[in-house]
Amino acid sequence: VLTPRGMSSAGSLSSMQRLVEQLKLEAAVERIKVSRAAAELQQYCMQNACKDALLVGVPAGSNPFREPRSCALL
Amino acid sequence: MCDQTFLAVVFGPCDKCSKEKPLRAVYIKSEQLSYCSLCVEMMATEGLHENETLASLKTEAESLKGKLEEERAKLHDVELHQVAERVEALGQFVMKTRRTLKGHGNKVLCMDWCKDKRRIVSSSQDGKVIVWDSFTTNKEHAVTMPCTWVMACAYAPSGCAIACGGLDNKCSVYPLTFDKNENMAAKKKSVAMHTNYLSACSFTNSDMQILTASGDGTCALWDVESGQLLQSFHGHGADVLCLDLAPSETGNTFVSGGCDKKAMVWDMRSGQCIQSFETHDSDINSVRYYPSGDAFASGSDDATCRLYDLRADREVAIYSKESIIFGASSVDFSLSGRLLFAGYNDYTINVWDVLKGSRVSILFGHENRVSTLRVSPDGTAFCSGSWDHTLRIWA
């Protein structure tokens, strides 16, 4: 069976062409400043913190994993 | 990850010139053809302008890479942890093993939660795939695969089926039935066919499509019913080890990570790579989207986890410590994205404050490498699987 190992199998010229096209595409991506991106990541955390059980915990009894398992006596 | 992969040389008639020669795979409009090396080179030169040669293309590639770094650096005005300085620090965490799932006969390689926040599917080197009720620790279903090293498994969104695969190079779907008389293996459907091991799989937002990642360097999107290949994703220079789908609100993209140290973000419809990131020093074992879809985290054999913001188009945080020298195999976020849970090859799980970049907790319990880790759909717990044959639920 043919097992291509990565991109080197298709010939160096064509793969170089593809790489150049890909890099042109990536260079043209629209970017925002890290300060703004970071602020928005932080804002998302803050807005959703109260719902995050692993972060803030939940009222006793409402986390099914924390309460003791019930035993069924047959 | 796997011990060996073999490059098999095929000798046969070239799809273009029909001569009997050693063949290579080429992809034209997502179709795989077999060309001899002469036809491959000729096809490549057909699209060239007069002065383009390999050397000039290489120079152009280098200058584009430089320009990309420059553009990214211009917007790097601050670090994430600096922005987060005024955020309240997190307190002490009490997270313990609440359940231990025992039953696999060998290393646990992968697990996934059902949307019901209760059931779990796990797969192992022993060839078995087990569905558990994590509340009671009962095993609800078990199937034995025809191969060992079942490296990938996933639960269907409906909860009515599971997908799995590994060294068989395939991804198969098994409908889950509660009929005791029915043999699960009898209803197996082979969906994906790769030319090397299956490393990861995930249903999209329906039971109808599956996304796969493979040691053959590609990812692929498949129609479950017909087994048809809908789209393939080429760009990784080596085995692809992991993938994660963007949260449904953010559209049709997914991220993949591989042995080429790259994390790549793809457009599912066009097959195009939209963004790529190459800052890790070794294989990327795990990628996971931040809950808002604007960023993703990665875990690598270089012993670090990193956060990449998609809108800033760069790495914005590194989670590492000098004392952590073993690779991170699996990462996932808590519901709000504030915590990053990472399983390591030194048997521990580290819990990181995503914003501040510091470690908030270290969890011991597993007796061998942690190989897989996922937070439950409602964020009340997370599950880890290990080479110690067990899975643990932590809360």
Tab-separated table of C-alpha atoms in Angstrom:
chain	number	residue	atom	x	y	z
A	1	VAL	CA	0.000	0.000	0.000
A	2	LEU	CA	1.207	3.487	-0.729
A	3	THR	CA	2.135	5.309	2.473
A	4	PRO	CA	2.914	8.955	1.869
A	5	ARG	CA	5.092	10.290	4.639
A	6	GLY	CA	4.443	13.992	4.895
A	7	MET	CA	4.712	16.492	2.108
A	8	SER	CA	8.102	15.450	0.760
A	9	SER	CA	6.592	12.685	-1.311
A	10	ALA	CA	5.071	14.940	-3.977
A	11	GLY	CA	8.237	16.480	-5.407
A	12	SER	CA	10.187	19.409	-4.015
A	13	LEU	CA	9.167	21.967	-6.661
A	14	SER	CA	5.414	21.565	-6.338
A	15	SER	CA	5.548	21.431	-2.557
A	16	MET	CA	7.662	24.619	-2.478
A	17	GLN	CA	5.066	26.322	-4.708
A	18	ARG	CA	2.312	25.252	-2.351
A	19	LEU	CA	4.300	26.504	0.636
A	20	VAL	CA	4.775	29.940	-0.945
A	21	GLU	CA	1.054	30.198	-1.748
A	22	GLN	CA	0.178	29.134	1.810
A	23	LEU	CA	2.555	31.677	3.354
A	24	LYS	CA	1.072	34.471	1.213
A	25	LEU	CA	-2.348	33.517	2.521
A	26	GLU	CA	-1.202	33.464	6.135
A	27	ALA	CA	0.652	36.771	5.823
A	28	ALA	CA	-2.589	38.411	4.652
A	29	VAL	CA	-4.580	37.355	7.757
A	30	GLU	CA	-6.159	40.275	9.658
A	31	ARG	CA	-4.801	40.557	13.178
A	32	ILE	CA	-5.652	42.449	16.327
A	33	LYS	CA	-3.317	43.598	19.086
A	34	VAL	CA	-2.476	41.149	21.845
A	35	SER	CA	-3.695	43.675	24.439
A	36	ARG	CA	-7.170	43.593	22.954
A	37	ALA	CA	-7.189	39.812	22.419
A	38	ALA	CA	-5.976	39.214	25.973
A	39	ALA	CA	-8.594	41.563	27.420
A	40	GLU	CA	-11.328	39.645	25.624
A	41	LEU	CA	-10.028	36.246	26.792
A	42	GLN	CA	-10.027	37.612	30.333
A	43	GLN	CA	-13.519	39.046	29.951
A	44	TYR	CA	-14.849	35.657	28.838
A	45	CYS	CA	-13.331	34.010	31.941
A	46	MET	CA	-14.832	36.599	34.273
A	47	GLN	CA	-18.280	36.426	32.686
A	48	ASN	CA	-18.442	32.644	32.946
A	49	ALA	CA	-16.604	32.071	36.221
A	50	CYS	CA	-19.757	31.668	38.283
A	51	LYS	CA	-20.912	28.748	36.103
A	52	ASP	CA	-17.546	26.972	36.290
A	53	ALA	CA	-18.002	24.224	38.906
A	54	LEU	CA	-14.345	23.181	38.904
A	55	LEU	CA	-13.345	26.798	39.525
A	56	VAL	CA	-15.781	28.023	42.149
A	57	GLY	CA	-17.333	24.826	43.397
A	58	VAL	CA	-21.071	24.199	43.580
A	59	PRO	CA	-23.521	24.054	46.466
A	60	ALA	CA	-23.200	20.838	48.448
A	61	GLY	CA	-25.196	18.055	46.908
A	62	SER	CA	-25.486	19.459	43.427
A	63	ASN	CA	-22.291	17.908	42.047
A	64	PRO	CA	-23.177	14.291	41.292
A	65	PHE	CA	-19.566	13.219	41.598
A	66	ARG	CA	-18.990	14.778	44.986
A	67	GLU	CA	-21.976	13.362	46.754
A	68	PRO	CA	-21.632	9.885	48.226
A	69	ARG	CA	-23.025	7.169	46.024
A	70	SER	CA	-26.243	5.637	47.158
A	71	CYS	CA	-26.195	1.900	47.777
A	72	ALA	CA	-29.149	-0.179	46.667
A	73	LEU	CA	-29.942	-2.868	49.192
A	74	LEU	CA	-31.550	-5.804	47.490
B	1	MET	CA	3.957	7.607	19.681
B	2	CYS	CA	3.927	4.438	17.621
B	3	ASP	CA	7.093	2.437	17.208
B	4	GLN	CA	7.471	2.391	13.478
B	5	THR	CA	5.792	3.526	10.320
B	6	PHE	CA	6.862	2.078	7.021
B	7	LEU	CA	7.150	3.785	3.678
B	8	ALA	CA	6.038	1.208	1.157
B	9	VAL	CA	7.119	1.811	-2.421
B	10	VAL	CA	4.568	0.909	-5.060
B	11	PHE	CA	5.638	-0.045	-8.547
B	12	GLY	CA	3.070	0.282	-11.272
B	13	PRO	CA	1.669	2.207	-14.222
B	14	CYS	CA	1.809	5.968	-13.815
B	15	ASP	CA	-1.644	7.605	-13.956
B	16	LYS	CA	-0.285	10.200	-16.375
B	17	CYS	CA	2.241	8.572	-18.732
B	18	SER	CA	1.273	4.931	-18.130
B	19	LYS	CA	4.906	3.801	-17.840
B	20	GLU	CA	5.786	1.195	-15.227
B	21	LYS	CA	7.761	3.073	-12.588
B	22	PRO	CA	8.004	3.648	-8.813
B	23	LEU	CA	4.971	5.789	-7.939
B	24	ARG	CA	4.276	8.655	-5.551
B	25	ALA	CA	0.955	9.930	-4.299
B	26	VAL	CA	-0.175	13.291	-5.580
B	27	TYR	CA	-3.376	15.116	-4.652
B	28	ILE	CA	-5.206	16.973	-7.382
B	29	LYS	CA	-8.448	18.591	-6.198
B	30	SER	CA	-8.501	16.251	-3.193
B	31	GLU	CA	-8.300	13.195	-5.415
B	32	GLN	CA	-5.365	10.889	-4.850
B	33	LEU	CA	-3.467	9.840	-7.992
B	34	SER	CA	-0.229	7.954	-8.498
B	35	TYR	CA	2.400	9.665	-10.617
B	36	CYS	CA	5.949	8.627	-11.438
B	37	SER	CA	8.574	11.108	-10.223
B	38	LEU	CA	9.155	12.505	-13.734
B	39	CYS	CA	5.483	13.370	-14.212
B	40	VAL	CA	5.393	14.906	-10.709
B	41	GLU	CA	8.231	17.293	-11.603
B	42	MET	CA	6.729	18.081	-14.999
B	43	MET	CA	3.343	18.855	-13.439
B	44	ALA	CA	5.047	21.215	-11.023
B	45	THR	CA	6.908	23.101	-13.730
B	46	GLU	CA	3.739	23.589	-15.783
B	47	GLY	CA	2.418	26.189	-13.341
B	48	LEU	CA	5.645	28.167	-13.153
B	49	HIS	CA	6.476	31.558	-14.537
B	50	GLU	CA	9.679	31.926	-16.555
B	51	ASN	CA	12.102	32.889	-13.828
B	52	GLU	CA	10.838	30.699	-11.025
B	53	THR	CA	13.189	28.012	-9.886
B	54	LEU	CA	13.416	26.016	-6.704
B	55	ALA	CA	16.020	28.413	-5.328
B	56	SER	CA	13.955	31.541	-5.981
B	57	LEU	CA	10.884	29.893	-4.440
B	58	LYS	CA	12.901	29.020	-1.333
B	59	THR	CA	14.052	32.622	-1.004
B	60	GLU	CA	10.506	33.845	-1.438
B	61	ALA	CA	9.301	31.382	1.235
B	62	GLU	CA	11.965	32.565	3.681
B	63	SER	CA	11.130	36.231	3.127
B	64	LEU	CA	7.402	35.536	3.539
B	65	LYS	CA	8.088	33.709	6.813
B	66	GLY	CA	10.097	36.714	7.978
B	67	LYS	CA	7.310	39.095	6.990
B	68	LEU	CA	4.768	36.939	8.833
B	69	GLU	CA	6.843	37.110	12.020
B	70	GLU	CA	7.251	40.877	11.616
B	71	GLU	CA	3.529	41.448	11.203
B	72	ARG	CA	2.777	39.284	14.232
B	73	ALA	CA	5.434	41.032	16.317
B	74	LYS	CA	4.022	44.513	15.540
B	75	LEU	CA	0.862	43.669	17.448
B	76	HIS	CA	2.663	42.037	20.362
B	77	ASP	CA	2.249	45.013	22.674
B	78	VAL	CA	1.746	43.154	25.933
B	79	GLU	CA	1.798	39.684	27.530
B	80	LEU	CA	-1.424	37.938	28.619
B	81	HIS	CA	-0.246	37.590	32.214
B	82	GLN	CA	0.438	41.351	32.359
B	83	VAL	CA	-3.115	42.112	31.275
B	84	ALA	CA	-4.274	39.652	33.952
B	85	GLU	CA	-2.231	41.199	36.754
B	86	ARG	CA	-5.237	42.904	38.288
B	87	VAL	CA	-7.340	39.748	38.240
B	88	GLU	CA	-7.832	38.140	41.630
B	89	ALA	CA	-5.550	35.188	42.232
B	90	LEU	CA	-7.136	31.790	42.553
B	91	GLY	CA	-7.407	30.136	45.947
B	92	GLN	CA	-6.461	26.630	46.923
B	93	PHE	CA	-8.081	23.853	44.976
B	94	VAL	CA	-9.471	20.701	46.466
B	95	MET	CA	-9.718	18.261	43.618
B	96	LYS	CA	-9.757	14.577	44.315
B	97	THR	CA	-10.367	11.340	42.524
B	98	ARG	CA	-14.079	10.681	42.984
B	99	ARG	CA	-14.362	7.554	40.838
B	100	THR	CA	-11.876	5.049	39.455
B	101	LEU	CA	-12.928	3.090	36.382
B	102	LYS	CA	-11.195	-0.283	36.288
B	103	GLY	CA	-11.604	-2.857	33.593
B	104	HIS	CA	-9.171	-2.257	30.780
B	105	GLY	CA	-6.460	-4.880	30.457
B	106	ASN	CA	-3.837	-2.520	29.153
B	107	LYS	CA	-2.953	1.171	28.659
B	108	VAL	CA	-5.921	3.514	28.293
B	109	LEU	CA	-5.219	5.637	25.209
B	110	CYS	CA	-8.280	7.794	24.685
B	111	MET	CA	-11.609	8.762	26.198
B	112	ASP	CA	-14.598	10.962	25.444
B	113	TRP	CA	-17.700	12.126	27.329
B	114	CYS	CA	-21.240	11.628	26.175
B	115	LYS	CA	-23.354	14.803	26.006
B	116	ASP	CA	-25.430	13.406	28.891
B	117	LYS	CA	-22.464	14.386	31.148
B	118	ARG	CA	-22.477	10.927	32.620
B	119	ARG	CA	-21.407	8.287	30.132
B	120	ILE	CA	-17.842	7.861	28.978
B	121	VAL	CA	-16.266	5.868	26.154
B	122	SER	CA	-12.643	4.756	26.513
B	123	SER	CA	-10.260	2.782	24.328
B	124	SER	CA	-7.137	0.824	25.121
B	125	GLN	CA	-4.001	-0.861	23.807
B	126	ASP	CA	-5.713	-4.174	24.570
B	127	GLY	CA	-8.073	-3.581	21.662
B	128	LYS	CA	-11.135	-2.980	23.826
B	129	VAL	CA	-13.524	-0.061	23.708
B	130	ILE	CA	-15.718	0.313	26.810
B	131	VAL	CA	-18.696	2.547	27.545
B	132	TRP	CA	-19.026	3.395	31.254
B	133	ASP	CA	-21.611	5.036	33.464
B	134	SER	CA	-19.296	7.339	35.389
B	135	PHE	CA	-21.770	7.864	38.266
B	136	THR	CA	-21.987	4.160	39.127
B	137	THR	CA	-18.712	3.016	37.431
B	138	ASN	CA	-20.692	0.247	35.713
B	139	LYS	CA	-19.653	-0.901	32.260
B	140	GLU	CA	-22.575	-0.571	29.880
B	141	HIS	CA	-21.028	-1.766	26.621
B	142	ALA	CA	-17.786	-3.351	25.510
B	143	VAL	CA	-16.467	-4.206	22.081
B	144	THR	CA	-13.219	-5.835	21.027
B	145	MET	CA	-11.561	-4.284	18.008
B	146	PRO	CA	-9.673	-6.410	15.478
B	147	CYS	CA	-6.509	-4.448	16.217
B	148	THR	CA	-4.541	-3.469	19.304
B	149	TRP	CA	-3.687	0.172	20.104
B	150	VAL	CA	-7.108	1.742	19.710
B	151	MET	CA	-5.736	5.271	19.865
B	152	ALA	CA	-8.895	7.213	19.222
B	153	CYS	CA	-12.496	7.051	20.330
B	154	ALA	CA	-15.403	9.472	20.335
B	155	TYR	CA	-19.018	9.613	21.469
B	156	ALA	CA	-21.668	10.610	18.935
B	157	PRO	CA	-23.637	13.786	19.802
B	158	SER	CA	-26.875	11.780	20.025
B	159	GLY	CA	-25.310	9.380	22.523
B	160	CYS	CA	-26.436	6.505	20.304
B	161	ALA	CA	-23.115	5.546	18.777
B	162	ILE	CA	-19.369	5.604	19.281
B	163	ALA	CA	-16.468	5.841	16.850
B	164	CYS	CA	-12.997	4.361	17.293
B	165	GLY	CA	-9.858	3.295	15.482
B	166	GLY	CA	-6.097	2.999	15.686
B	167	LEU	CA	-3.557	0.665	14.125
B	168	ASP	CA	-6.212	-0.652	11.750
B	169	ASN	CA	-5.884	2.724	9.909
B	170	LYS	CA	-9.659	3.035	10.026
B	171	CYS	CA	-12.337	4.825	11.962
B	172	SER	CA	-15.356	2.621	12.604
B	173	VAL	CA	-18.746	3.563	14.010
B	174	TYR	CA	-20.647	1.246	16.372
B	175	PRO	CA	-24.306	1.943	17.153
B	176	LEU	CA	-24.972	1.420	20.865
B	177	THR	CA	-27.724	-1.024	21.605
B	178	PHE	CA	-29.186	-2.096	24.901
B	179	ASP	CA	-30.519	-5.333	23.456
B	180	LYS	CA	-28.585	-8.043	25.298
B	181	ASN	CA	-28.974	-10.408	22.378
B	182	GLU	CA	-27.356	-8.090	19.896
B	183	ASN	CA	-23.669	-8.281	19.245
B	184	MET	CA	-22.289	-4.755	19.045
B	185	ALA	CA	-19.546	-5.795	16.661
B	186	ALA	CA	-22.093	-7.079	14.145
B	187	LYS	CA	-23.409	-3.577	13.398
B	188	LYS	CA	-19.956	-2.060	12.921
B	189	LYS	CA	-19.598	0.392	10.064
B	190	SER	CA	-16.185	1.248	8.603
B	191	VAL	CA	-16.197	4.946	7.794
B	192	ALA	CA	-12.680	6.312	7.382
B	193	MET	CA	-9.723	4.768	5.585
B	194	HIS	CA	-6.284	6.260	6.058
B	195	THR	CA	-2.936	4.945	4.905
B	196	ASN	CA	-1.496	4.984	8.406
B	197	TYR	CA	-2.728	4.800	12.004
B	198	LEU	CA	-5.746	6.758	13.188
B	199	SER	CA	-4.623	9.136	15.951
B	200	ALA	CA	-7.801	11.114	16.630
B	201	CYS	CA	-11.445	11.262	15.651
B	202	SER	CA	-14.416	13.455	16.446
B	203	PHE	CA	-18.020	13.672	15.305
B	204	THR	CA	-18.959	17.114	14.020
B	205	ASN	CA	-22.137	18.591	15.504
B	206	SER	CA	-24.195	15.671	14.190
B	207	ASP	CA	-23.905	11.882	14.042
B	208	MET	CA	-23.565	12.166	10.267
B	209	GLN	CA	-19.999	13.367	9.862
B	210	ILE	CA	-16.665	12.411	11.384
B	211	LEU	CA	-13.378	14.253	11.358
B	212	THR	CA	-10.213	12.129	11.566
B	213	ALA	CA	-6.481	12.690	12.036
B	214	SER	CA	-3.852	10.183	11.000
B	215	GLY	CA	-0.215	9.153	11.082
B	216	ASP	CA	-0.324	9.550	7.293
B	217	GLY	CA	-0.028	13.310	7.804
B	218	THR	CA	-3.568	14.208	6.822
B	219	CYS	CA	-6.926	14.991	8.393
B	220	ALA	CA	-10.166	14.085	6.686
B	221	LEU	CA	-13.911	14.685	6.921
B	222	TRP	CA	-16.183	11.708	6.213
B	223	ASP	CA	-19.878	11.043	5.682
B	224	VAL	CA	-20.804	8.306	8.165
B	225	GLU	CA	-23.684	6.789	6.205
B	226	SER	CA	-21.863	6.313	2.896
B	227	GLY	CA	-18.245	6.267	4.114
B	228	GLN	CA	-17.487	8.886	1.492
B	229	LEU	CA	-14.552	11.259	1.858
B	230	LEU	CA	-16.020	14.779	1.926
B	231	GLN	CA	-12.836	16.809	2.350
B	232	SER	CA	-9.189	16.160	3.037
B	233	PHE	CA	-6.704	18.445	4.747
B	234	HIS	CA	-3.077	18.408	3.629
B	235	GLY	CA	-0.326	20.541	5.077
B	236	HIS	CA	1.256	18.798	8.051
B	237	GLY	CA	4.788	17.603	7.342
B	238	ALA	CA	4.491	14.539	9.559
B	239	ASP	CA	1.998	12.463	11.596
B	240	VAL	CA	-1.038	14.371	12.818
B	241	LEU	CA	-1.623	13.452	16.466
B	242	CYS	CA	-4.672	15.414	17.570
B	243	LEU	CA	-7.553	17.594	16.517
B	244	ASP	CA	-10.358	19.639	18.052
B	245	LEU	CA	-13.445	21.192	16.495
B	246	ALA	CA	-14.238	24.836	17.103
B	247	PRO	CA	-17.232	25.442	19.400
B	248	SER	CA	-20.285	25.429	17.135
B	249	GLU	CA	-20.967	29.156	17.479
B	250	THR	CA	-17.658	30.081	15.900
B	251	GLY	CA	-18.166	28.370	12.585
B	252	ASN	CA	-16.698	25.573	10.572
B	253	THR	CA	-13.084	25.332	11.603
B	254	PHE	CA	-10.911	22.901	13.495
B	255	VAL	CA	-7.352	22.828	14.806
B	256	SER	CA	-4.849	19.969	14.445
B	257	GLY	CA	-1.409	19.313	15.945
B	258	GLY	CA	1.355	17.029	14.770
B	259	CYS	CA	4.845	15.604	14.918
B	260	ASP	CA	5.993	18.493	12.707
B	261	LYS	CA	5.601	20.721	15.834
B	262	LYS	CA	2.891	22.692	14.041
B	263	ALA	CA	-0.634	23.511	15.070
B	264	MET	CA	-2.827	24.259	12.049
B	265	VAL	CA	-6.293	25.790	11.850
B	266	TRP	CA	-8.435	24.616	8.941
B	267	ASP	CA	-11.559	25.726	7.095
B	268	MET	CA	-13.710	22.606	6.973
B	269	ARG	CA	-15.534	23.526	3.791
B	270	SER	CA	-12.613	24.494	1.573
B	271	GLY	CA	-9.918	22.231	3.026
B	272	GLN	CA	-7.687	25.277	3.287
B	273	CYS	CA	-5.287	25.910	6.156
B	274	ILE	CA	-6.182	29.375	7.495
B	275	GLN	CA	-3.515	29.851	10.143
B	276	SER	CA	-0.563	27.874	11.404
B	277	PHE	CA	1.644	28.149	14.464
B	278	GLU	CA	5.098	26.698	14.951
B	279	THR	CA	6.509	27.582	18.362
B	280	HIS	CA	6.704	24.220	20.111
B	281	ASP	CA	10.025	22.387	20.210
B	282	SER	CA	8.577	18.923	19.809
B	283	ASP	CA	5.496	16.869	18.858
B	284	ILE	CA	2.132	18.409	19.696
B	285	ASN	CA	0.105	15.670	21.412
B	286	SER	CA	-3.085	17.540	22.175
B	287	VAL	CA	-4.973	20.640	21.042
B	288	ARG	CA	-8.133	22.077	22.568
B	289	TYR	CA	-10.170	25.199	21.818
B	290	TYR	CA	-10.719	27.832	24.484
B	291	PRO	CA	-14.494	27.823	25.247
B	292	SER	CA	-15.100	31.114	23.393
B	293	GLY	CA	-13.456	29.727	20.253
B	294	ASP	CA	-11.037	32.676	20.025
B	295	ALA	CA	-7.994	30.709	21.143
B	296	PHE	CA	-6.692	27.197	21.605
B	297	ALA	CA	-4.250	25.410	23.913
B	298	SER	CA	-1.685	22.786	22.999
B	299	GLY	CA	0.270	20.178	24.962
B	300	SER	CA	3.611	18.954	23.700
B	301	ASP	CA	6.489	16.538	24.232
B	302	ASP	CA	8.601	19.640	24.901
B	303	ALA	CA	7.011	19.643	28.411
B	304	THR	CA	5.094	22.872	27.811
B	305	CYS	CA	1.510	23.799	27.136
B	306	ARG	CA	0.853	26.957	25.138
B	307	LEU	CA	-2.065	29.228	24.384
B	308	TYR	CA	-2.517	30.643	20.877
B	309	ASP	CA	-4.956	33.479	20.237
B	310	LEU	CA	-6.547	33.192	16.787
B	311	ARG	CA	-7.388	36.885	16.376
B	312	ALA	CA	-3.928	38.083	17.420
B	313	ASP	CA	-2.565	35.228	15.312
B	314	ARG	CA	0.185	34.304	17.807
B	315	GLU	CA	1.184	32.423	20.895
B	316	VAL	CA	0.105	34.449	23.941
B	317	ALA	CA	1.103	32.258	26.874
B	318	ILE	CA	3.423	29.391	27.807
B	319	TYR	CA	2.611	27.105	30.737
B	320	SER	CA	5.850	25.569	31.926
B	321	LYS	CA	8.136	25.090	34.901
B	322	GLU	CA	11.760	24.061	35.099
B	323	SER	CA	10.697	21.128	37.268
B	324	ILE	CA	8.354	19.811	34.569
B	325	ILE	CA	10.497	17.870	32.111
B	326	PHE	CA	8.086	15.244	30.805
B	327	GLY	CA	5.784	15.736	27.862
B	328	ALA	CA	2.195	16.900	28.191
B	329	SER	CA	-0.060	14.361	26.523
B	330	SER	CA	-3.516	15.879	26.888
B	331	VAL	CA	-5.083	19.253	27.720
B	332	ASP	CA	-8.565	20.647	28.342
B	333	PHE	CA	-10.129	23.846	29.694
B	334	SER	CA	-12.585	24.251	32.538
B	335	LEU	CA	-15.978	25.710	31.528
B	336	SER	CA	-14.985	29.385	31.868
B	337	GLY	CA	-11.563	28.874	30.331
B	338	ARG	CA	-9.824	30.055	33.482
B	339	LEU	CA	-8.266	26.679	34.264
B	340	LEU	CA	-6.215	24.460	31.969
B	341	PHE	CA	-5.902	20.831	33.006
B	342	ALA	CA	-2.922	19.016	31.523
B	343	GLY	CA	-1.943	15.359	31.848
B	344	TYR	CA	1.753	14.521	31.693
B	345	ASN	CA	4.037	11.571	31.051
B	346	ASP	CA	5.370	11.879	34.623
B	347	TYR	CA	2.016	10.504	35.841
B	348	THR	CA	0.744	13.867	37.147
B	349	ILE	CA	-1.967	16.325	36.170
B	350	ASN	CA	-1.073	20.008	36.438
B	351	VAL	CA	-3.770	22.634	36.769
B	352	TRP	CA	-2.791	26.027	35.272
B	353	ASP	CA	-4.268	29.492	35.720
B	354	VAL	CA	-4.761	30.302	32.027
B	355	LEU	CA	-4.682	34.100	32.508
B	356	LYS	CA	-1.821	34.424	34.967
B	357	GLY	CA	0.299	31.612	33.561
B	358	SER	CA	0.959	30.022	36.952
B	359	ARG	CA	0.330	26.509	38.165
B	360	VAL	CA	-2.432	26.349	40.777
B	361	SER	CA	-2.434	22.676	41.581
B	362	ILE	CA	-0.726	19.366	40.912
B	363	LEU	CA	-2.767	16.168	41.094
B	364	PHE	CA	-1.280	12.784	41.917
B	365	GLY	CA	-2.992	9.442	41.645
B	366	HIS	CA	-2.195	7.720	38.396
B	367	GLU	CA	0.537	5.116	38.475
B	368	ASN	CA	1.707	5.606	34.938
B	369	ARG	CA	1.547	8.183	32.140
B	370	VAL	CA	-1.639	10.187	31.798
B	371	SER	CA	-2.581	9.707	28.157
B	372	THR	CA	-5.968	11.387	27.808
B	373	LEU	CA	-7.993	14.009	29.672
B	374	ARG	CA	-11.401	15.635	29.072
B	375	VAL	CA	-13.604	17.952	31.099
B	376	SER	CA	-17.260	16.857	31.285
B	377	PRO	CA	-19.756	18.721	29.060
B	378	ASP	CA	-21.199	20.725	31.975
B	379	GLY	CA	-17.835	21.311	33.616
B	380	THR	CA	-18.624	19.563	36.900
B	381	ALA	CA	-15.739	17.097	36.649
B	382	PHE	CA	-12.948	15.924	34.400
B	383	CYS	CA	-11.812	12.433	33.469
B	384	SER	CA	-8.243	11.251	32.943
B	385	GLY	CA	-7.088	8.000	31.369
B	386	SER	CA	-3.692	6.441	31.944
B	387	TRP	CA	-1.202	3.783	30.949
B	388	ASP	CA	-1.935	2.363	34.440
B	389	HIS	CA	-5.073	0.810	32.823
B	390	THR	CA	-7.507	3.002	34.741
B	391	LEU	CA	-9.606	6.111	34.259
B	392	ARG	CA	-10.196	8.558	37.082
B	393	ILE	CA	-12.977	11.101	37.553
B	394	TRP	CA	-11.823	14.220	39.394
B	395	ALA	CA	-13.986	16.907	40.984
